Coordinates of C-alpha atoms and ligand atoms in Angstrom, one line a residue:
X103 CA 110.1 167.5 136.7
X104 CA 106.9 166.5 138.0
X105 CA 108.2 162.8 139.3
X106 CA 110.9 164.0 140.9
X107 CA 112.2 162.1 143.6
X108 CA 109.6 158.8 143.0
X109 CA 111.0 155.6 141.7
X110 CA 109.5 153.4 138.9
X111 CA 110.0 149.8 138.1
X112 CA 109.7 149.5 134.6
X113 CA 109.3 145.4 133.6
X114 CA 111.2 144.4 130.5
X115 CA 112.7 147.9 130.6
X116 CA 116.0 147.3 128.4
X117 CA 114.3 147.5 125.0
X118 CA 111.5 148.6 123.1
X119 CA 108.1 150.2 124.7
X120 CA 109.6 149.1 128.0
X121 CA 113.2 151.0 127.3
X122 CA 110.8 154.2 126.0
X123 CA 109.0 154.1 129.0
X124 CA 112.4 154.4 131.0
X125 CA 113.2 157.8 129.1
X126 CA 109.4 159.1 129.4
X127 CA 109.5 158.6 133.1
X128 CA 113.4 160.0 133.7
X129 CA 112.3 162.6 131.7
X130 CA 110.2 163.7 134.5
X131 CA 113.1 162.9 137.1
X132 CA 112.1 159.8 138.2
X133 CA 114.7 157.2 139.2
X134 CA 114.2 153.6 137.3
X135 CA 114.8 150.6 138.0
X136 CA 115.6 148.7 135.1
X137 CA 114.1 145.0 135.2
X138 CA 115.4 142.7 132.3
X139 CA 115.3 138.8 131.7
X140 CA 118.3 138.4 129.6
X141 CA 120.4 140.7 128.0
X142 CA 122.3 142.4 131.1
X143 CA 124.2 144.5 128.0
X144 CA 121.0 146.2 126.7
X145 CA 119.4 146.9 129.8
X146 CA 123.0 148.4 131.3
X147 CA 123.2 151.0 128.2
X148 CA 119.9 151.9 129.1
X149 CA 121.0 152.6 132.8
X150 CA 124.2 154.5 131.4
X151 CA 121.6 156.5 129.4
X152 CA 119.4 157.3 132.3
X153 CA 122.3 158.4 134.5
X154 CA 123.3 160.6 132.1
X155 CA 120.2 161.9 132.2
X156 CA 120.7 163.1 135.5
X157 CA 118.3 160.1 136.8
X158 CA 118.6 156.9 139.4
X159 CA 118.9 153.9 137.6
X160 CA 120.1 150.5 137.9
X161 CA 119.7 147.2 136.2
X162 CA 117.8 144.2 138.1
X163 CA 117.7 140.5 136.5
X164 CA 114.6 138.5 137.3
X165 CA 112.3 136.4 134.7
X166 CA 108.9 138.5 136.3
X167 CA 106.9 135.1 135.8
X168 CA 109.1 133.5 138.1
X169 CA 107.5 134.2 142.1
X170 CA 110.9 133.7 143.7
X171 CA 112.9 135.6 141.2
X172 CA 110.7 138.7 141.2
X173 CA 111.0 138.9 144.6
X174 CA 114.7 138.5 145.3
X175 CA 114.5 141.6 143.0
X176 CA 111.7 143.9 144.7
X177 CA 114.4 143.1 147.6
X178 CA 117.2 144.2 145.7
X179 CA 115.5 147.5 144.6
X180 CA 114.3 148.0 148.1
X181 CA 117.8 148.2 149.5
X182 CA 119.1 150.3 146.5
X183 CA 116.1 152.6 146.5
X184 CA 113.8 152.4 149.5
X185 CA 110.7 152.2 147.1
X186 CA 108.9 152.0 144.2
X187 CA 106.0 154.5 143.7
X188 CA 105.7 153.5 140.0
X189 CA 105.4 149.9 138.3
X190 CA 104.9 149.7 134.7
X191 CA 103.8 146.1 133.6
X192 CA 105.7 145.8 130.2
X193 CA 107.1 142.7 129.8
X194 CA 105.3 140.3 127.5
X195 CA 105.7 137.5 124.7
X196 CA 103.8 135.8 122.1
X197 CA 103.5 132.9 121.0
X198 CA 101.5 132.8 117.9
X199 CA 99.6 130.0 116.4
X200 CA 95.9 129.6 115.2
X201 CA 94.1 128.2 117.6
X202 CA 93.3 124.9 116.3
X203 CA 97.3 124.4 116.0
X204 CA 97.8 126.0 119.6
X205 CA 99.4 123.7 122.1
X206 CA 99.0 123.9 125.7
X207 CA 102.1 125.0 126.3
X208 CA 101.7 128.0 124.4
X209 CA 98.5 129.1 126.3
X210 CA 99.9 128.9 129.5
X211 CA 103.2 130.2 128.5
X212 CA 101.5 133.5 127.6
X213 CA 99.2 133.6 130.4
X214 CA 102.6 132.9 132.9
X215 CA 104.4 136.1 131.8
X216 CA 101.7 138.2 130.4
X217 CA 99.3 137.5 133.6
X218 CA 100.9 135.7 136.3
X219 CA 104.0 138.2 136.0
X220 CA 102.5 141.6 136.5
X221 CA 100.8 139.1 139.7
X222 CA 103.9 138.5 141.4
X223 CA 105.1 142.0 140.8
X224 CA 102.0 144.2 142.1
X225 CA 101.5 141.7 144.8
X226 CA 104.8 142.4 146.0
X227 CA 104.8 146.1 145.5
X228 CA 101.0 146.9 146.5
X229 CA 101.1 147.0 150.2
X230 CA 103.8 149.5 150.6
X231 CA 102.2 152.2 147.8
X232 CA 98.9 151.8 150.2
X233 CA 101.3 152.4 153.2
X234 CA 102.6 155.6 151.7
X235 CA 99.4 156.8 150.3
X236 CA 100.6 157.1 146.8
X237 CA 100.8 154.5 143.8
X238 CA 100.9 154.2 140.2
X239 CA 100.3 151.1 138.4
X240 CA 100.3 151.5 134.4
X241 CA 99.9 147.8 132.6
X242 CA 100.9 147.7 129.0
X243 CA 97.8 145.6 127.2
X244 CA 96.8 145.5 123.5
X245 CA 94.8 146.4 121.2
X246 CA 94.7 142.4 120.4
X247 CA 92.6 142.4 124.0
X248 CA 89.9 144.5 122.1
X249 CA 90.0 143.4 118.2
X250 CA 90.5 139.7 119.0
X251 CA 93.8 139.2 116.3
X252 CA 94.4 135.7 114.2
X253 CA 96.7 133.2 115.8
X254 CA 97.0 135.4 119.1
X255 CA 93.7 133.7 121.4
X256 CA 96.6 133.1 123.9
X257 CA 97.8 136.2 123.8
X258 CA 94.5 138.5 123.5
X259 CA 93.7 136.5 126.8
X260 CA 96.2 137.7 128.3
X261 CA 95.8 141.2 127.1
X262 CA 92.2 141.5 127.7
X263 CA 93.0 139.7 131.5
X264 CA 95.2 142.8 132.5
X265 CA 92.2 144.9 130.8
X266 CA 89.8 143.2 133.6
X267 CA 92.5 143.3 136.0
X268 CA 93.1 146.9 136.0
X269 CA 89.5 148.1 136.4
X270 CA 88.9 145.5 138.9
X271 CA 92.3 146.4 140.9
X272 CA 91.6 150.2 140.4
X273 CA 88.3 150.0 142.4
X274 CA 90.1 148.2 144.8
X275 CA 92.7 150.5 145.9
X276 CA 91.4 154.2 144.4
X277 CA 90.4 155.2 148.4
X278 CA 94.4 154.4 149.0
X279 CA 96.0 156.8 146.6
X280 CA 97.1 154.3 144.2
X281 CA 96.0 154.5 140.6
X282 CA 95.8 151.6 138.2
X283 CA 95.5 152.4 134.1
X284 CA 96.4 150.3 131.3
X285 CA 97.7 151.8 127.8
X286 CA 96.6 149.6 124.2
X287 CA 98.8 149.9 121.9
X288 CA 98.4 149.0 118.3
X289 CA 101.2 148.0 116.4
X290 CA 104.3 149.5 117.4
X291 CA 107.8 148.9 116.1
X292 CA 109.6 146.7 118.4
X293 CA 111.8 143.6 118.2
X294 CA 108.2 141.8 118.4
X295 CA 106.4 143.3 115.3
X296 CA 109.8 143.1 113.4
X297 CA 108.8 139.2 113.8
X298 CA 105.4 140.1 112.1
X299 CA 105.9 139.0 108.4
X300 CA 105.6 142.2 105.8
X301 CA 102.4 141.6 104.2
X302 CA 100.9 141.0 107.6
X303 CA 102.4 144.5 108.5
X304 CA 101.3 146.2 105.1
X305 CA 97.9 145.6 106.2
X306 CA 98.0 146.8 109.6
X307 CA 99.0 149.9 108.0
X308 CA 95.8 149.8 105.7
X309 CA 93.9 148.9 108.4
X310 CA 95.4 152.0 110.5
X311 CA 93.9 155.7 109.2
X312 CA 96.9 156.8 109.9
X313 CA 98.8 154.8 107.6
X314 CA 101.9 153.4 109.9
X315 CA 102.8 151.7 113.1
X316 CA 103.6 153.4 116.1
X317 CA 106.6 154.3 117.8
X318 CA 107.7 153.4 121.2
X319 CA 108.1 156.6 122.1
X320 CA 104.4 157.1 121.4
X321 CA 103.2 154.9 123.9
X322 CA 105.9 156.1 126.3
X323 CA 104.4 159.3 126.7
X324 CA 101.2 158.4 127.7
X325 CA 102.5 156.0 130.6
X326 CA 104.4 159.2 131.8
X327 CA 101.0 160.9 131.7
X328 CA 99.5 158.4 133.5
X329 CA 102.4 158.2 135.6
X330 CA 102.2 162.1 136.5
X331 CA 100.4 163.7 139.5
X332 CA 98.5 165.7 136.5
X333 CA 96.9 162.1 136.4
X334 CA 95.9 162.0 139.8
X335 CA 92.0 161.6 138.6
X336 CA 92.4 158.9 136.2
X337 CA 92.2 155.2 137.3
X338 CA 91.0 152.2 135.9
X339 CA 91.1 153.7 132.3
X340 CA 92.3 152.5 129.2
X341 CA 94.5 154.9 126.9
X342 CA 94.3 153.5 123.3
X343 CA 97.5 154.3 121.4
X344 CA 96.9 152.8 117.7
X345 CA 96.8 155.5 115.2
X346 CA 92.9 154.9 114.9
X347 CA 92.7 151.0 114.0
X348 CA 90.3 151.0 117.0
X349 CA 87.9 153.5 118.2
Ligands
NAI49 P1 109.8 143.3 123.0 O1 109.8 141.9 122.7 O2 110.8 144.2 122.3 O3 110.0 143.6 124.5 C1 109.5 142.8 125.5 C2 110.4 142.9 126.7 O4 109.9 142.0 127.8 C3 111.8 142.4 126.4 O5 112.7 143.2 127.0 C4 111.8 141.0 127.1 O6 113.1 140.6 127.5 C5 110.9 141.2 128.3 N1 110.4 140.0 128.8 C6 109.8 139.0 128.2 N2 109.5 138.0 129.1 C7 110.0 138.4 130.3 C8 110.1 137.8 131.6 N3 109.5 136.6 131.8 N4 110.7 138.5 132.6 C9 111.2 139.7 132.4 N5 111.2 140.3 131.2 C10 110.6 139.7 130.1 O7 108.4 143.9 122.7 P2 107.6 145.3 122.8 O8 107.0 145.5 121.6 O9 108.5 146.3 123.3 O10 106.5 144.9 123.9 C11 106.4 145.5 125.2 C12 105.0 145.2 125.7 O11 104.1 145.9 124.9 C13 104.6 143.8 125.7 O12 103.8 143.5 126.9 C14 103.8 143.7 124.5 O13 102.8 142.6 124.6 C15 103.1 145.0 124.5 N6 102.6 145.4 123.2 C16 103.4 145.5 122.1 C17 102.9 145.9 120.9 C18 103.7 146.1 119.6 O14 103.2 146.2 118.6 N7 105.0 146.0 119.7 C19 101.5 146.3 120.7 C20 100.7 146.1 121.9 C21 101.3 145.7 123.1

């Protein structure tokens, strides 16, 4: 129970890597505040799950690349929790096209969640971990940021931003107590490789000396390591999670 009595904000938390990261984190007794976008159903089973885990929870609505939304909701965990000690950055969308097909729209629409969101979230949460002494930030990249990946230039910008972002922001705050790591995961099964067509995924697993995707729970683990005062000399790392596509 080595996060017991901390508090983690885990973006995009009511599925997926981000619903994984919940359990990883509860698992160490930290409370969780659930943020989610859409589905209020998905991210309240999640909370139901967590409390019967013996864990804080609650579920908070805000679209993260939205500045006004995300922080009506910092405000709404404040008064429910006091704090949050933990962010993960998990939210995230593609929007996949080759480049010379890729409109506008879908560059910045990447960049606005992907980037801008984790932005309006740290920026709200980073002067009170300096306050208290004590901070982890854990950003969910890619393995796209460091492969490059067809029809994803949007996206491995993105990716590869948070990359830059979390050493810069790690050097920034490591005299304050606060950590900042990123995770790259390869392909992992999720609602958003279950979108990948089959061949594409049949040669991801070629490609992958282990021979499979990923599970969520696989990256999970490592953000509650990096979550954990075990971690307390790590910062501005990146944990690759891929089974060996990239080394
Ligand atoms: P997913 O599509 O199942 O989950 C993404 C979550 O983010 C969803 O809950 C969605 O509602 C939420 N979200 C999206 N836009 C949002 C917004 N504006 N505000 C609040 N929430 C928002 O995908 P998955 O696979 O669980 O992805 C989680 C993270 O991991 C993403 O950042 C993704 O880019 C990253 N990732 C995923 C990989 C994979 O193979 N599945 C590989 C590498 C990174």
């Amino acid at each position: 129970m080595d996060l017991q009595g901390k508090i983690s904000l885990v973006t995009g938390g009511s599925r997926g890597i981000g619903r994984a990261c919940c359990f990883a984190l509860a698992g160490e007794g930290c409370g969780v505040a659930v943020n989610y976008q859409h589905n209020k159903d998905a991210a309240e089973d999640v909370v139901a799950e967590l409390k019967n885990n013996g864990v804080e929870a609650r579920a908070f609505q805000a679209d993260i690349s939205d500045e006004e939304q995300t922080n009506v909701m910092i405000e709404q965990i404040m008064n429910e929790f006091d704090r949050v000690d933990i962010v993960v950055n998990n939210a995230g969308i593609t929007r996949d096209r080759s480049f010379l097909k890729m409109t506008r729209d879908q560059w910045h629409s990447v960049l606005l969640v992907n980037l801008d969101g984790p932005f309006n979230v740290i920026s709200a949460l980073l002067p009170q971990m300096c306050e208290r002494k004590w901070g982890r930030i854990i950003n969910i990249s890619s393995i796209v940021a460091q492969m490059g990946n067809f029809g994803q230039a949007n996206y491995a910008v993105a990716k590869g931003g948070m990359i830059a972002f979390t050493k810069s922001l790690a050097r920034e705050v490591a005299k304050k107590g606060v950590t900042v790591n990123a995770v790259a995961p390869g392909f992992i099964e999720t609602d958003m490789t279950a979108a990948v067509p089959e061949e594409a995924l049949d040669m991801v697993r070629k490609m992958t000396p282990m021979g499979r995707l990923g599970r969520p729970e696989e990256v999970g683990r490592a953000v509650r390591f990096l979550a954990a005062q075990e971690a307390s000399f790590i910062t501005g790392q990146v944990i690759n999670i891929n089974g060996g596509m990239y080394m």
